mmCIF file of C-alpha atoms and ligand atoms in Angstrom:
data_model
loop_
_atom_site.group_PDB
_atom_site.id
_atom_site.type_symbol
_atom_site.label_atom_id
_atom_site.label_comp_id
_atom_site.label_asym_id
_atom_site.label_seq_id
_atom_site.Cartn_x
_atom_site.Cartn_y
_atom_site.Cartn_z
ATOM 1 C CA UNK D 279 -45.141 -67.370 -31.119
ATOM 2 C CA UNK D 280 -43.254 -69.428 -33.762
ATOM 3 C CA UNK D 281 -44.333 -70.084 -37.348
ATOM 4 C CA UNK D 282 -43.266 -73.069 -39.438
ATOM 5 C CA UNK D 283 -43.209 -71.525 -42.919
ATOM 6 C CA UNK D 284 -42.649 -74.797 -44.817
ATOM 7 C CA UNK D 285 -43.770 -78.319 -43.953
ATOM 8 C CA UNK D 286 -45.298 -81.331 -45.682
ATOM 9 C CA UNK D 287 -47.921 -82.291 -43.116
ATOM 10 C CA UNK D 288 -49.915 -84.163 -45.767
ATOM 11 C CA UNK D 289 -47.272 -86.916 -45.987
ATOM 12 C CA UNK D 290 -48.747 -90.143 -44.593
ATOM 13 C CA UNK D 291 -46.306 -90.512 -41.671
ATOM 14 C CA UNK D 292 -47.346 -87.058 -40.395
ATOM 15 C CA UNK D 293 -51.078 -87.311 -41.117
ATOM 16 C CA UNK D 294 -51.139 -90.498 -39.023
ATOM 17 C CA UNK D 295 -49.879 -88.535 -36.009
ATOM 18 C CA UNK D 296 -51.750 -85.263 -36.497
ATOM 19 C CA UNK D 297 -53.269 -85.251 -33.005
ATOM 20 C CA UNK D 298 -49.964 -85.623 -31.188
ATOM 21 C CA UNK D 299 -48.189 -83.253 -33.583
ATOM 22 C CA UNK D 300 -50.749 -80.531 -32.871
ATOM 23 C CA UNK D 301 -50.340 -81.030 -29.113
ATOM 24 C CA UNK D 302 -46.549 -80.864 -29.447
ATOM 25 C CA UNK D 303 -46.907 -77.666 -31.503
ATOM 26 C CA UNK D 304 -49.008 -76.133 -28.738
ATOM 27 C CA UNK D 305 -46.443 -77.087 -26.068
ATOM 28 C CA UNK D 306 -43.623 -75.636 -28.196
ATOM 29 C CA UNK D 307 -45.588 -72.416 -28.903
ATOM 30 C CA UNK D 308 -45.644 -73.064 -32.639
ATOM 31 C CA UNK D 309 -48.934 -71.436 -33.456
ATOM 32 C CA UNK D 310 -49.025 -71.502 -37.275
ATOM 33 C CA UNK D 311 -47.811 -73.697 -40.145
ATOM 34 C CA UNK D 312 -47.806 -73.515 -43.934
ATOM 35 C CA UNK D 313 -48.330 -76.834 -45.730
ATOM 36 C CA UNK D 314 -46.454 -76.982 -49.025
ATOM 37 C CA UNK D 315 -47.832 -78.717 -52.104
ATOM 38 C CA UNK D 316 -45.506 -80.911 -54.202
ATOM 39 C CA UNK D 317 -47.906 -82.536 -56.728
ATOM 40 C CA UNK D 318 -51.354 -82.014 -58.178
ATOM 41 C CA UNK D 319 -52.158 -85.654 -57.353
ATOM 42 C CA UNK D 320 -51.811 -85.042 -53.595
ATOM 43 C CA UNK D 321 -53.053 -81.447 -53.496
ATOM 44 C CA UNK D 322 -56.517 -82.417 -52.233
ATOM 45 C CA UNK D 323 -54.929 -83.783 -49.026
ATOM 46 C CA UNK D 324 -52.907 -80.595 -48.573
ATOM 47 C CA UNK D 325 -56.011 -78.516 -49.095
ATOM 48 C CA UNK D 326 -58.122 -80.622 -46.700
ATOM 49 C CA UNK D 327 -55.635 -80.191 -43.832
ATOM 50 C CA UNK D 328 -55.552 -76.430 -44.303
ATOM 51 C CA UNK D 329 -59.357 -76.326 -44.333
ATOM 52 C CA UNK D 330 -59.650 -78.530 -41.264
ATOM 53 C CA UNK D 331 -57.453 -76.445 -38.929
ATOM 54 C CA UNK D 332 -57.626 -72.674 -38.530
ATOM 55 C CA UNK D 333 -53.851 -72.251 -37.979
ATOM 56 C CA UNK D 334 -52.829 -74.151 -41.136
ATOM 57 C CA UNK D 335 -52.645 -72.704 -44.653
ATOM 58 C CA UNK D 336 -51.298 -74.171 -47.897
ATOM 59 C CA UNK D 337 -49.671 -73.523 -51.254
ATOM 60 C CA UNK D 338 -50.325 -75.063 -54.669
ATOM 61 C CA UNK D 339 -47.524 -76.226 -56.937
ATOM 62 C CA UNK D 340 -45.478 -79.097 -58.343
ATOM 63 C CA UNK D 341 -41.961 -79.673 -56.968
ATOM 64 C CA UNK D 342 -39.109 -79.622 -59.526
ATOM 65 C CA UNK D 343 -37.994 -83.121 -58.462
ATOM 66 C CA UNK D 344 -41.396 -84.643 -59.323
ATOM 67 C CA UNK D 345 -40.756 -85.948 -62.830
ATOM 68 C CA UNK D 346 -43.408 -88.660 -63.231
ATOM 69 C CA UNK D 347 -46.456 -86.649 -62.228
ATOM 70 C CA UNK D 348 -49.129 -84.515 -63.877
ATOM 71 C CA UNK D 349 -47.477 -81.551 -65.573
ATOM 72 C CA UNK D 350 -49.344 -78.449 -64.369
ATOM 73 C CA UNK D 351 -50.679 -75.864 -66.797
ATOM 74 C CA UNK D 352 -51.299 -72.298 -65.680
ATOM 75 C CA UNK D 353 -55.014 -73.125 -65.645
ATOM 76 C CA UNK D 354 -54.486 -76.220 -63.439
ATOM 77 C CA UNK D 355 -52.740 -74.112 -60.815
ATOM 78 C CA UNK D 356 -54.967 -71.047 -61.063
ATOM 79 C CA UNK D 357 -58.162 -73.076 -60.716
ATOM 80 C CA UNK D 358 -56.889 -74.836 -57.579
ATOM 81 C CA UNK D 359 -56.232 -71.567 -55.740
ATOM 82 C CA UNK D 360 -59.970 -71.333 -55.175
ATOM 83 C CA UNK D 361 -60.132 -74.805 -53.598
ATOM 84 C CA UNK D 362 -59.219 -73.490 -50.165
ATOM 85 C CA UNK D 363 -56.726 -71.624 -48.009
ATOM 86 C CA UNK D 364 -54.049 -71.190 -50.688
ATOM 87 C CA UNK D 365 -51.692 -68.344 -49.752
ATOM 88 C CA UNK D 366 -48.695 -69.001 -52.032
ATOM 89 C CA UNK D 367 -47.442 -70.789 -55.177
ATOM 90 C CA UNK D 368 -44.942 -73.665 -54.976
ATOM 91 C CA UNK D 369 -42.854 -75.289 -54.143
ATOM 92 C CA UNK D 370 -41.242 -74.585 -57.458
ATOM 93 C CA UNK D 371 -37.789 -73.816 -58.799
ATOM 94 C CA UNK D 372 -34.917 -75.884 -60.164
ATOM 95 C CA UNK D 373 -32.977 -78.892 -58.946
ATOM 96 C CA UNK D 374 -29.885 -80.003 -60.880
ATOM 97 C CA UNK D 375 -28.677 -82.152 -57.983
ATOM 98 C CA UNK D 376 -30.837 -85.062 -59.093
ATOM 99 C CA UNK D 377 -29.957 -85.026 -62.790
ATOM 100 C CA UNK D 378 -29.801 -88.858 -62.845
ATOM 101 C CA UNK D 379 -27.621 -88.834 -65.937
ATOM 102 C CA UNK D 380 -29.583 -86.131 -67.765
ATOM 103 C CA UNK D 381 -27.809 -83.129 -69.294
ATOM 104 C CA UNK D 382 -28.701 -79.546 -68.397
ATOM 105 C CA UNK D 383 -30.340 -79.204 -71.822
ATOM 106 C CA UNK D 384 -32.582 -82.159 -70.992
ATOM 107 C CA UNK D 385 -33.895 -80.282 -67.935
ATOM 108 C CA UNK D 386 -35.767 -77.735 -70.045
ATOM 109 C CA UNK D 387 -39.076 -79.204 -68.760
ATOM 110 C CA UNK D 388 -38.063 -78.095 -65.251
ATOM 111 C CA UNK D 389 -37.344 -74.558 -66.405
ATOM 112 C CA UNK D 390 -40.648 -74.454 -68.320
ATOM 113 C CA UNK D 391 -42.518 -75.686 -65.239
ATOM 114 C CA UNK D 392 -40.803 -73.017 -63.139
ATOM 115 C CA UNK D 393 -41.912 -70.283 -65.564
ATOM 116 C CA UNK D 394 -45.513 -71.569 -65.432
ATOM 117 C CA UNK D 395 -45.464 -71.207 -61.627
ATOM 118 C CA UNK D 396 -44.001 -67.690 -61.765
ATOM 119 C CA UNK D 397 -46.665 -66.559 -64.246
ATOM 120 C CA UNK D 398 -49.432 -68.044 -62.106
ATOM 121 C CA UNK D 399 -48.050 -66.326 -59.000
ATOM 122 C CA UNK D 400 -48.059 -63.000 -60.831
ATOM 123 C CA UNK D 401 -51.605 -63.470 -62.158
ATOM 124 C CA UNK D 402 -52.863 -64.455 -58.707
ATOM 125 C CA UNK D 403 -50.651 -61.933 -56.887
ATOM 126 C CA UNK D 404 -49.390 -64.635 -54.530
ATOM 127 C CA UNK D 405 -45.779 -65.114 -53.348
ATOM 128 C CA UNK D 406 -43.539 -67.922 -54.645
ATOM 129 C CA UNK D 407 -41.983 -70.701 -52.556
ATOM 130 C CA UNK D 408 -38.678 -71.451 -54.278
ATOM 131 C CA UNK D 409 -36.649 -74.660 -54.123
ATOM 132 C CA UNK D 410 -33.198 -74.398 -55.677
ATOM 133 C CA UNK D 411 -30.396 -76.947 -55.520
ATOM 134 C CA UNK D 412 -27.205 -76.837 -57.595
ATOM 135 C CA UNK D 413 -29.104 -74.477 -59.902
ATOM 136 C CA UNK D 414 -28.892 -71.030 -58.330
ATOM 137 C CA UNK D 415 -27.642 -69.291 -61.471
ATOM 138 C CA UNK D 416 -30.590 -70.439 -63.625
ATOM 139 C CA UNK D 417 -33.053 -69.918 -60.773
ATOM 140 C CA UNK D 418 -32.007 -66.286 -60.326
ATOM 141 C CA UNK D 419 -31.838 -65.704 -64.091
ATOM 142 C CA UNK D 420 -35.326 -67.072 -64.780
ATOM 143 C CA UNK D 421 -36.849 -65.098 -61.892
ATOM 144 C CA UNK D 422 -35.331 -61.895 -63.253
ATOM 145 C CA UNK D 423 -36.374 -62.731 -66.841
ATOM 146 C CA UNK D 424 -39.953 -63.261 -65.681
ATOM 147 C CA UNK D 425 -39.993 -59.871 -63.980
ATOM 148 C CA UNK D 426 -39.327 -61.019 -60.411
ATOM 149 C CA UNK D 427 -36.805 -58.317 -59.646
ATOM 150 C CA UNK D 428 -38.322 -56.713 -56.561
ATOM 151 C CA UNK D 429 -39.909 -53.892 -58.533
ATOM 152 C CA UNK D 430 -43.565 -52.958 -58.956
ATOM 153 C CA UNK D 431 -45.526 -55.887 -60.348
ATOM 154 C CA UNK D 432 -43.315 -58.601 -58.925
ATOM 155 C CA UNK D 433 -44.755 -60.866 -56.241
ATOM 156 C CA UNK D 434 -41.541 -62.012 -54.533
ATOM 157 C CA UNK D 435 -41.466 -64.983 -52.234
ATOM 158 C CA UNK D 436 -39.011 -67.080 -50.298
ATOM 159 C CA UNK D 437 -35.955 -69.193 -51.081
ATOM 160 C CA UNK D 438 -36.804 -72.109 -48.804
ATOM 161 C CA UNK D 439 -34.405 -74.444 -46.969
ATOM 162 C CA UNK D 440 -31.494 -72.246 -47.995
ATOM 163 C CA UNK D 441 -28.240 -74.145 -48.622
ATOM 164 C CA UNK D 442 -26.386 -71.789 -50.967
ATOM 165 C CA UNK D 443 -23.598 -69.321 -50.214
ATOM 166 C CA UNK D 444 -23.770 -65.659 -49.198
ATOM 167 C CA UNK D 445 -23.406 -64.408 -52.797
ATOM 168 C CA UNK D 446 -26.539 -66.310 -53.816
ATOM 169 C CA UNK D 447 -28.341 -65.067 -50.702
ATOM 170 C CA UNK D 448 -27.442 -61.482 -51.583
ATOM 171 C CA UNK D 449 -28.710 -61.980 -55.147
ATOM 172 C CA UNK D 450 -32.005 -63.430 -53.852
ATOM 173 C CA UNK D 451 -32.384 -60.542 -51.392
ATOM 174 C CA UNK D 452 -31.696 -58.093 -54.224
ATOM 175 C CA UNK D 453 -34.616 -59.610 -56.175
ATOM 176 C CA UNK D 454 -36.809 -58.888 -53.151
ATOM 177 C CA UNK D 455 -37.021 -62.439 -51.792
ATOM 178 C CA UNK D 456 -36.907 -63.697 -48.217
ATOM 179 C CA UNK D 457 -34.499 -66.440 -47.140
ATOM 180 C CA UNK D 458 -35.754 -69.368 -45.052
ATOM 181 C CA UNK D 459 -33.602 -71.562 -42.818
ATOM 182 C CA UNK D 460 -34.392 -75.156 -41.906
ATOM 183 C CA UNK D 461 -32.936 -77.609 -39.370
ATOM 184 C CA UNK D 462 -29.760 -77.798 -41.476
ATOM 185 C CA UNK D 463 -28.584 -74.568 -39.807
ATOM 186 C CA UNK D 464 -28.368 -76.494 -36.497
ATOM 187 C CA UNK D 465 -26.050 -79.169 -37.932
ATOM 188 C CA UNK D 466 -22.542 -78.894 -36.512
ATOM 189 C CA UNK D 467 -20.722 -78.980 -39.872
ATOM 190 C CA UNK D 468 -23.100 -76.656 -41.767
ATOM 191 C CA UNK D 469 -20.609 -73.811 -41.470
ATOM 192 C CA UNK D 470 -21.516 -72.026 -44.721
ATOM 193 C CA UNK D 471 -25.213 -71.945 -43.856
ATOM 194 C CA UNK D 472 -24.480 -70.687 -40.348
ATOM 195 C CA UNK D 473 -22.429 -67.878 -41.902
ATOM 196 C CA UNK D 474 -25.275 -66.969 -44.266
ATOM 197 C CA UNK D 475 -27.787 -66.994 -41.379
ATOM 198 C CA UNK D 476 -25.527 -64.609 -39.489
ATOM 199 C CA UNK D 477 -25.512 -62.206 -42.442
ATOM 200 C CA UNK D 478 -29.120 -62.286 -43.688
ATOM 201 C CA UNK D 479 -31.029 -59.413 -42.025
ATOM 202 C CA UNK D 480 -33.595 -60.769 -39.557
ATOM 203 C CA UNK D 481 -36.230 -58.634 -41.321
ATOM 204 C CA UNK D 482 -35.777 -60.784 -44.460
ATOM 205 C CA UNK D 483 -35.670 -64.183 -42.777
ATOM 206 C CA UNK D 484 -38.151 -67.013 -42.277
ATOM 207 C CA UNK D 485 -37.781 -70.281 -40.369
ATOM 208 C CA UNK D 486 -39.124 -73.710 -41.299
ATOM 209 C CA UNK D 487 -38.874 -77.424 -40.627
ATOM 210 C CA UNK D 488 -39.391 -78.867 -44.156
ATOM 211 C CA UNK D 489 -40.838 -81.779 -42.150
ATOM 212 C CA UNK D 490 -40.888 -84.753 -42.330
ATOM 213 C CA UNK D 491 -37.275 -84.235 -43.492
ATOM 214 C CA UNK D 492 -34.255 -82.564 -41.905
ATOM 215 C CA UNK D 493 -35.092 -82.709 -38.183
ATOM 216 C CA UNK D 494 -32.900 -80.215 -36.328
ATOM 217 C CA UNK D 495 -30.354 -81.129 -33.682
ATOM 218 C CA UNK D 496 -31.043 -82.664 -31.086
ATOM 219 C CA UNK D 497 -33.645 -84.659 -33.063
ATOM 220 C CA UNK D 498 -31.482 -85.176 -36.152
ATOM 221 C CA UNK D 499 -32.393 -88.357 -38.037
ATOM 222 C CA UNK D 500 -35.896 -88.584 -36.559
ATOM 223 C CA UNK D 501 -39.153 -87.748 -38.348
ATOM 224 C CA UNK D 502 -39.419 -83.983 -38.284
ATOM 225 C CA UNK D 503 -42.597 -82.041 -37.459
ATOM 226 C CA UNK D 504 -43.493 -78.345 -36.984
ATOM 227 C CA UNK D 505 -43.021 -78.496 -33.186
ATOM 228 C CA UNK D 506 -39.253 -78.635 -33.834
ATOM 229 C CA UNK D 507 -39.052 -75.207 -35.507
ATOM 230 C CA UNK D 508 -37.969 -73.454 -32.237
ATOM 231 C CA UNK D 509 -34.627 -75.310 -32.504
ATOM 232 C CA UNK D 510 -34.020 -73.476 -35.786
ATOM 233 C CA UNK D 511 -34.950 -70.162 -34.134
ATOM 234 C CA UNK D 512 -32.598 -70.870 -31.225
ATOM 235 C CA UNK D 513 -29.675 -71.484 -33.566
ATOM 236 C CA UNK D 514 -30.402 -68.285 -35.511
ATOM 237 C CA UNK D 515 -30.591 -66.358 -32.209
ATOM 238 C CA UNK D 516 -27.267 -67.805 -31.101
ATOM 239 C CA UNK D 517 -25.588 -66.938 -34.414
ATOM 240 C CA UNK D 518 -26.918 -63.385 -34.328
ATOM 241 C CA UNK D 519 -26.347 -62.885 -30.598
ATOM 242 C CA UNK D 520 -29.995 -61.958 -29.936
ATOM 243 C CA UNK D 521 -32.870 -63.437 -27.920
ATOM 244 C CA UNK D 522 -34.895 -66.298 -29.377
ATOM 245 C CA UNK D 523 -38.046 -64.262 -28.614
ATOM 246 C CA UNK D 524 -36.870 -61.622 -31.070
ATOM 247 C CA UNK D 525 -36.278 -64.247 -33.766
ATOM 248 C CA UNK D 526 -39.760 -65.666 -33.119
ATOM 249 C CA UNK D 527 -41.423 -62.266 -33.230
ATOM 250 C CA UNK D 528 -39.692 -60.918 -36.344
ATOM 251 C CA UNK D 529 -39.883 -64.125 -38.412
ATOM 252 C CA UNK D 530 -43.601 -64.420 -37.556
ATOM 253 C CA UNK D 531 -44.177 -60.841 -38.696
ATOM 254 C CA UNK D 532 -42.191 -61.546 -41.874
ATOM 255 C CA UNK D 533 -44.406 -64.568 -42.532
ATOM 256 C CA UNK D 534 -47.535 -62.403 -42.279
ATOM 257 C CA UNK D 535 -46.043 -59.718 -44.485
ATOM 258 C CA UNK D 536 -45.106 -62.229 -47.182
ATOM 259 C CA UNK D 537 -48.114 -64.559 -47.008
ATOM 260 C CA UNK D 538 -50.613 -61.721 -46.595
ATOM 261 C CA UNK D 539 -53.636 -63.933 -47.196
ATOM 262 C CA UNK D 540 -52.992 -65.736 -43.866
ATOM 263 C CA UNK D 541 -54.480 -62.636 -42.244
ATOM 264 C CA UNK D 542 -57.694 -62.892 -44.288
ATOM 265 C CA UNK D 543 -60.777 -64.841 -43.329
ATOM 266 C CA UNK D 544 -61.405 -67.741 -45.674
HETATM 267 NI NI1 NI O 1648 -40.275 -78.827 -49.110
#
């Protein structure tokens, strides 16, 4: 019924509990999950989990916050798509929140890495999983410059764990992207995100846990896992004044429409 469109199930604290997590997912009617790559070094683990379980898939990419890891070339990413059940490219994007004393000019490596991911996504015709923090202007600009404007030839994707305002959401929607909400939308003081969730059309929305981080209320502060994604759906339903079943159904359909390869047999 529910789909977790973004989780990091390969992180050691989650791998160690995979049996109980899968049982909890079953109990919570979370029937599918997408495992998101953050480094080339750990991609094999991501890939293995997706291969091992028929309701898991994965992406390939290097997270913008990973600054002491292998720098991926287009060839590195393209060749890994064939390793297994890869249905998207990312997570990629820009993060100026963790500048750690660096200037914007010194973050050119992040912008270059982002462009590499976009070009790979276009060559492979796979959607992008976008992370953006304190960098929405450059993120939107680079997407548009690389031809991701919602027109023929663009692959689109999702702005994951959305924490920006409605103007940024509208700009992302205009480029043809989906918007994904995490457990943050359940936090009492996340008023701006609640407002955005109210406004984003359900037909353009995904839900996620981003586990092991950001467990939704009432599990805030605990280790997150995909079985908690219904709490995100419930909050979205409440904000929109609709049934949680409708949120589950439409966001699951959106997931299939975006990550089309999840419907193929690997
Ligand atoms: Ni993530």
